[in-house]
mmCIF file of C-alpha atoms in Angstrom:
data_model
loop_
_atom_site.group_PDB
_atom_site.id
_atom_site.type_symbol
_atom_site.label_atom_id
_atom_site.label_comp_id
_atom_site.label_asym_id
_atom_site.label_seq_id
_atom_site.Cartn_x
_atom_site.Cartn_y
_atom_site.Cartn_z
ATOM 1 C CA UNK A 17 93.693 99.838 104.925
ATOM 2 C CA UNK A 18 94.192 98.084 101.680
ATOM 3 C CA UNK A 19 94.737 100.028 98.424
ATOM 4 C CA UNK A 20 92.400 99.137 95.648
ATOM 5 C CA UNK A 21 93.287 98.110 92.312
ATOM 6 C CA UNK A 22 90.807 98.021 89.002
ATOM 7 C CA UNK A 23 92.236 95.752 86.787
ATOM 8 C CA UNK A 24 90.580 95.726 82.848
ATOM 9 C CA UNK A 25 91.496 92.882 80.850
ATOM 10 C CA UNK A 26 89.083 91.160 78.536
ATOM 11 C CA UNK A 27 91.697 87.809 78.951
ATOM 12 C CA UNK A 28 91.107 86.063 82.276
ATOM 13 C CA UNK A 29 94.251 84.364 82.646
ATOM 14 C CA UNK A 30 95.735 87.559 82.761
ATOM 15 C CA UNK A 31 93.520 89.401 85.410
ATOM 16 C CA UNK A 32 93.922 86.155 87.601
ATOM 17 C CA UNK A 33 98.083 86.810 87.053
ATOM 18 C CA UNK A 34 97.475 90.272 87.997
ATOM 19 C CA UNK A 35 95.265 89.522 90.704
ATOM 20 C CA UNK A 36 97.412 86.666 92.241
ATOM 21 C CA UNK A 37 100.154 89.269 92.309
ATOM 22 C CA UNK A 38 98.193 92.311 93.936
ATOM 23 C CA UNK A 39 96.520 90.103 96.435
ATOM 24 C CA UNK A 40 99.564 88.457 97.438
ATOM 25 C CA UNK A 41 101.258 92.130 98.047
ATOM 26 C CA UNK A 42 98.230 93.350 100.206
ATOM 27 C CA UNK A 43 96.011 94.847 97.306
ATOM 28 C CA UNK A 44 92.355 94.719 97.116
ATOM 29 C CA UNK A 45 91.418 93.827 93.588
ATOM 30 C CA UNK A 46 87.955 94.212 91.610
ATOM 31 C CA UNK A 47 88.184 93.140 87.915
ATOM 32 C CA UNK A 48 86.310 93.663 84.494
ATOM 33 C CA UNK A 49 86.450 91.617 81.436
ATOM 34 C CA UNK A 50 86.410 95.321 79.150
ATOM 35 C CA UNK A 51 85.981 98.861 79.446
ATOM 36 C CA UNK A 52 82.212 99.350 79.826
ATOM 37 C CA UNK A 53 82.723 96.963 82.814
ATOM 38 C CA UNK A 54 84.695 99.075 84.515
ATOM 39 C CA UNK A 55 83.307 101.752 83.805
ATOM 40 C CA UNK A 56 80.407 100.067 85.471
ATOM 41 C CA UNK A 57 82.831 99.233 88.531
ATOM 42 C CA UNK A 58 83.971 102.737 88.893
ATOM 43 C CA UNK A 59 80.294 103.471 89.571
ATOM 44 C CA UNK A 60 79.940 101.427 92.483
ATOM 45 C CA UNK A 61 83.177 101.044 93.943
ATOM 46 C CA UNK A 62 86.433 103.734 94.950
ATOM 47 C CA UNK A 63 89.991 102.448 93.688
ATOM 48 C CA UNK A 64 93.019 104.142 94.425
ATOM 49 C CA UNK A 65 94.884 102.692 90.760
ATOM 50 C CA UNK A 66 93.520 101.221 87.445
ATOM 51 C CA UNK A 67 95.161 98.779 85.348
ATOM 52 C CA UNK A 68 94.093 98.165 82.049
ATOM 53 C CA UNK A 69 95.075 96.621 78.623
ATOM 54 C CA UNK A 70 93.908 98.162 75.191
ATOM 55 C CA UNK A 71 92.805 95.687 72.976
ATOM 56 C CA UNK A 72 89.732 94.476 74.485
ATOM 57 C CA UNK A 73 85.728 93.751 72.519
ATOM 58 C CA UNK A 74 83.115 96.335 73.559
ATOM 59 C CA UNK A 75 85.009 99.430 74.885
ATOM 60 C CA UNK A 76 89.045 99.215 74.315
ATOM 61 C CA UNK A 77 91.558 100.862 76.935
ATOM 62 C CA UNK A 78 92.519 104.516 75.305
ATOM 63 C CA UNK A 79 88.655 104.885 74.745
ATOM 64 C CA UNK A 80 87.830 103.916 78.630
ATOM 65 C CA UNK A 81 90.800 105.841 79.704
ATOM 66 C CA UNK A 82 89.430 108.520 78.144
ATOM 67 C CA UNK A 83 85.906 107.824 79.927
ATOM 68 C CA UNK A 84 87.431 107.691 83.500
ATOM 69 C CA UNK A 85 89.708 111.221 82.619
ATOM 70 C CA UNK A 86 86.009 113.130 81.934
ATOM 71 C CA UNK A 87 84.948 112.530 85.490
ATOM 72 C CA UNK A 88 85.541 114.687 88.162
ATOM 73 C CA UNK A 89 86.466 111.981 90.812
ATOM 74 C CA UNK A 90 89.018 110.530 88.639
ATOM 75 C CA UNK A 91 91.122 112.783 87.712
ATOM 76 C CA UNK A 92 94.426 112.405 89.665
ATOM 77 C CA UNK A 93 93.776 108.451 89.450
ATOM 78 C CA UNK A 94 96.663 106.977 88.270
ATOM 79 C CA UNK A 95 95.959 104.997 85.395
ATOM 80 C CA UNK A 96 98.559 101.922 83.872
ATOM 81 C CA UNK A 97 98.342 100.210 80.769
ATOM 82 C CA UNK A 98 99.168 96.935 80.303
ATOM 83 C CA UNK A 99 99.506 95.507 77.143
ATOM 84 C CA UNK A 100 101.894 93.803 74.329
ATOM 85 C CA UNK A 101 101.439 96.934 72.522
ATOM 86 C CA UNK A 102 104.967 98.753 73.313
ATOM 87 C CA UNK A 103 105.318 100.820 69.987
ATOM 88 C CA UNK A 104 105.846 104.852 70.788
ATOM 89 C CA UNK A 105 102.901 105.596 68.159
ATOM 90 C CA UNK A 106 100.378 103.107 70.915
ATOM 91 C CA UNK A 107 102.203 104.910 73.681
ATOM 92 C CA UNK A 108 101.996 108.693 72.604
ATOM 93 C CA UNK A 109 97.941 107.487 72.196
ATOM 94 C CA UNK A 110 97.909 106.548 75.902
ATOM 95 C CA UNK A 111 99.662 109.441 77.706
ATOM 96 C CA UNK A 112 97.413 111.635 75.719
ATOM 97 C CA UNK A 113 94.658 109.889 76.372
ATOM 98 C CA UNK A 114 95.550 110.174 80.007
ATOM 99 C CA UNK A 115 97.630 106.856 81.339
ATOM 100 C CA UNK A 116 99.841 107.524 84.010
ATOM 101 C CA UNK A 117 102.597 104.453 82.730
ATOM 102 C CA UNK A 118 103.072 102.179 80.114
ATOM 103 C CA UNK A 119 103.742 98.047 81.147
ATOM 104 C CA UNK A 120 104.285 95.514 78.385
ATOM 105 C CA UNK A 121 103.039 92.251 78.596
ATOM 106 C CA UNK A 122 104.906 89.470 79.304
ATOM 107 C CA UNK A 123 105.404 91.292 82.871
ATOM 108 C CA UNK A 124 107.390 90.350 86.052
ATOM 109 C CA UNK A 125 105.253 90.259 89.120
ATOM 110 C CA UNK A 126 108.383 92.351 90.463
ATOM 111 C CA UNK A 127 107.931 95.125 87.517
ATOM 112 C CA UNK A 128 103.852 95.142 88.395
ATOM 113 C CA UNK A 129 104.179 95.840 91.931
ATOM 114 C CA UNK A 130 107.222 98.529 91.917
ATOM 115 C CA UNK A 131 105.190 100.502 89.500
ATOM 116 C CA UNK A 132 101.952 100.075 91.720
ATOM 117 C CA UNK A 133 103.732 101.104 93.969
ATOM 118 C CA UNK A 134 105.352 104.240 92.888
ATOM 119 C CA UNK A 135 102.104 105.403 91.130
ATOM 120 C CA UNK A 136 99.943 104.395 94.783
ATOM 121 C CA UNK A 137 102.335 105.235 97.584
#
């Protein structure tokens, strides 16, 4: 059975990127344009990864992160941030937040599926 990826990204080129290259390795992928949307996803659908950026209107990444660490269910989900922001201060914000890796945008489709991969074996 297919793994399941969340991917939250309020820029729709960039879910479609991510999507193209998830699909095309054998994912399943749901999407939402910010974090209240997929927070809203979460409640209505299992996923076995989440990808999501952290600048984004209505709910940003750290604070949905944060969201998806209180519940129960979620907990050992791995979580991956994609972004442009790569500075250690953004980072530091993230793992303690609860991300489980860090990938800066411009990615490789490469980079995005071996660390898919090594977070959802």
């Amino acid at each position: 059975m297919a793994k399941r990826v969340l991917t939250v990204d309020d820029s729709k080129t960039m879910r479609d990127m991510v999507a193209f290259t998830l699909k095309n390795a054998g994912f399943d992928v749901v999407e939402a344009e910010d974090g209240q949307k997929g927070l809203s996803v979460l409640g209505s659908a299992s996923v076995d990864v989440i990808i999501t950026d952290v600048n984004m209107p209505n709910m940003d990444g750290m604070t949905f992160i944060r969201h998806v660490r209180s519940q129960p269910q979620f907990k050992a989900t791995p979580i991956l941030v994609l972004t442009t922001e790569g500075s250690d201060e953004t980072k530091q914000k993230g793992r303690e937040a609860g991300a489980t890796g860090w990938i800066v945008k411009p990615f490789s489709p490469e980079k995005l599926l071996q660390v898919v991969n090594k977070v959802c074996p």
